[in-house]
Amino acid sequence: MVPNFMKKVKSVNQLTLIARRYPGFVVKCSYGVMVVAFTVLLSSGIFHSYEQQIVQQQQEVYTKGLKIDKFFETTFSNVNLLRSQAEYFLKSTPDVKTQLTTYNYSKRLDKKHNFNLFVLKDTDIGAASPIFTRGKDTNLGNEVEMSLSLTPLLHPIYEQLQIKGRIRYTSFAALTMTYPATSQVSDDEIKIFKNVINQDFITGGMQKNNSTRETYLTRPHKDIFDQGLMVTATSPIYQRDKHLGNIGIDFKLEALNRFVEQLGGEHSLLLTVDGEVLSHYTMKTTSVISLEQLVRNPAVRTKLLKLLKNARNSQVTIDGYVLTHYKLQNVTWSIVNVTTVNSLAKNILIRHLPVICGVLIGFTGLLLISIRTIDKIFKKLDKARIIAEQTNKKLKEALNELEVLALTDKLTGAWNRRHFEQVISAEMSRASRHNQPLSLLILDIDYFKSINDRYGHQIGDAVLVQLTHILKQNIRTSDVLTRWGGEEFVILTPFTSVKEATDLAERLRLKIARASFKIVKNITISLGVAQFQTAENVSNFLKRADAALYQAKHNGRNMVAVAPSTLDTWIQGVEKNI
């Protein structure tokens, strides 16, 4: 019967005839073809979706790991900056002996936060711990002055912290400095120093435990002010070969947990190399929990502990679990995602259920629609696609034009403040990361108001346009010329030292002074120059350049003034006080 049936299938007309004679058989065959095709498509789709979800999970963990690495890199850089400043002070300041035996000092450094510095009494040192000693070579007065020398750096560093923290210095001479101050220290001084002994904030920095004198991250420890568990990025401070104490930045474990949560990615664990869980989305307390409490499967737990100790970055499947592991670069911690294969498959089915239903409906529809009708539909869709692509191209061109207009000054064609604020943040980050120079010029037309008053605003605008044209012709394409407001302009010069920027400013000043302007004839400009310094924010960078411009104006105009560095200003202040 089958051979006879196959012989009859010679054309579309024969198929139509067979369908009319055997409608039940044709329907069954059609549904059979549909089910087979649907099953193959579904299996292929689920497998592809599973692979995509595995890759996506790996990308989420690695992205979070890179963000946490960046956070610790910045933190360690700030700690090293504090240490360098402290050791510079100790090296450059004469070691004058003082008879200081106790000290308690508190000062408000900004609108919100106090700075606190105190020294334990000689009579209380023995009650705190044998680790705190004051021998003949102890100079408390010098350490106090060293601590006070750090105050200009405390607020800028604190403002950079992505997690609420606290900057702290603790000395083996029973001296401690905190910013922001937790509270006024009164009767709990001995207790505070006893709490210090239980941390590797200070003991981990000893020569026997840290012979390379590197900055390191402590294990979770109890806060000396009884504010829960903390972790500290800390570095030892040496005066020649003598270890005076440690300086660092404290972070609450609770705040670190919230920070990791905010970075995104479900079910991520922040683990120490020994398997202590520091952060997890289910943690509601500030205590450290063990890996066993979260991962019940012994085989998975054993494999995970091996990854923490040996592997760099990896993703493995074991006993029905997918383990995605990223080892942080700056600390001995890891970011790990532990997910069951069943939960991944369940998520795929739930996520793609509408697609599955759509495919089923689509196959059913294809059995009912002729090839000709489908061809017409696809031709119309293709025509609509071409029209949509052309429209989209025009929209993109219009958007690009609008974006340029939104970032430039309408009168002069120079960049505006919005573009400048985007560029300067990126350039400051690059300069800090690669240790490359970055300088800023602020210039102002001398007596511009008198030009407007005498010739009118149209002539004043023409002067601004011609000035912009001259400036553009005499700077590099990589330099960012911005109209800051009125007759004031800013030029950001990447890869440029303060000396090179000063030479550029002088050349521009001479060019403008020798140029002939319509109606007005001659004008002059005054310029202020500043070089970016590590750990400096945008506001301070601009403020120093603006102060230099003011100095040029004050000194008689038509000249260039250079802003001194923050360190030079501080040294001049110290020398003046001395």
Coordinates of C-alpha atoms in Angstrom, one line a residue, residues 291 295-307 316-323 336-340:
L291 CA 31.1 28.1 53.8
V295 CA 27.1 25.1 50.6
R296 CA 25.7 21.8 52.1
N297 CA 27.2 19.4 49.4
P298 CA 30.6 18.2 50.7
A299 CA 32.0 17.4 47.2
V300 CA 31.1 20.9 46.0
R301 CA 32.5 22.5 49.1
T302 CA 35.8 20.6 48.8
K303 CA 36.2 21.5 45.1
L304 CA 35.4 25.2 46.0
L305 CA 38.0 25.3 48.7
K306 CA 40.6 23.9 46.2
L307 CA 39.7 26.7 43.7
V316 CA 33.6 24.2 36.6
T317 CA 30.5 21.9 36.9
I318 CA 30.5 19.3 39.7
D319 CA 27.8 17.1 41.2
G320 CA 24.9 19.1 39.7
Y321 CA 26.4 22.5 40.6
V322 CA 28.1 25.2 38.4
L323 CA 30.9 27.0 40.2
V336 CA 32.3 32.9 43.7
N337 CA 28.8 32.1 42.2
V338 CA 27.4 28.7 43.2
T339 CA 24.3 27.6 41.1
T340 CA 22.6 24.3 40.6

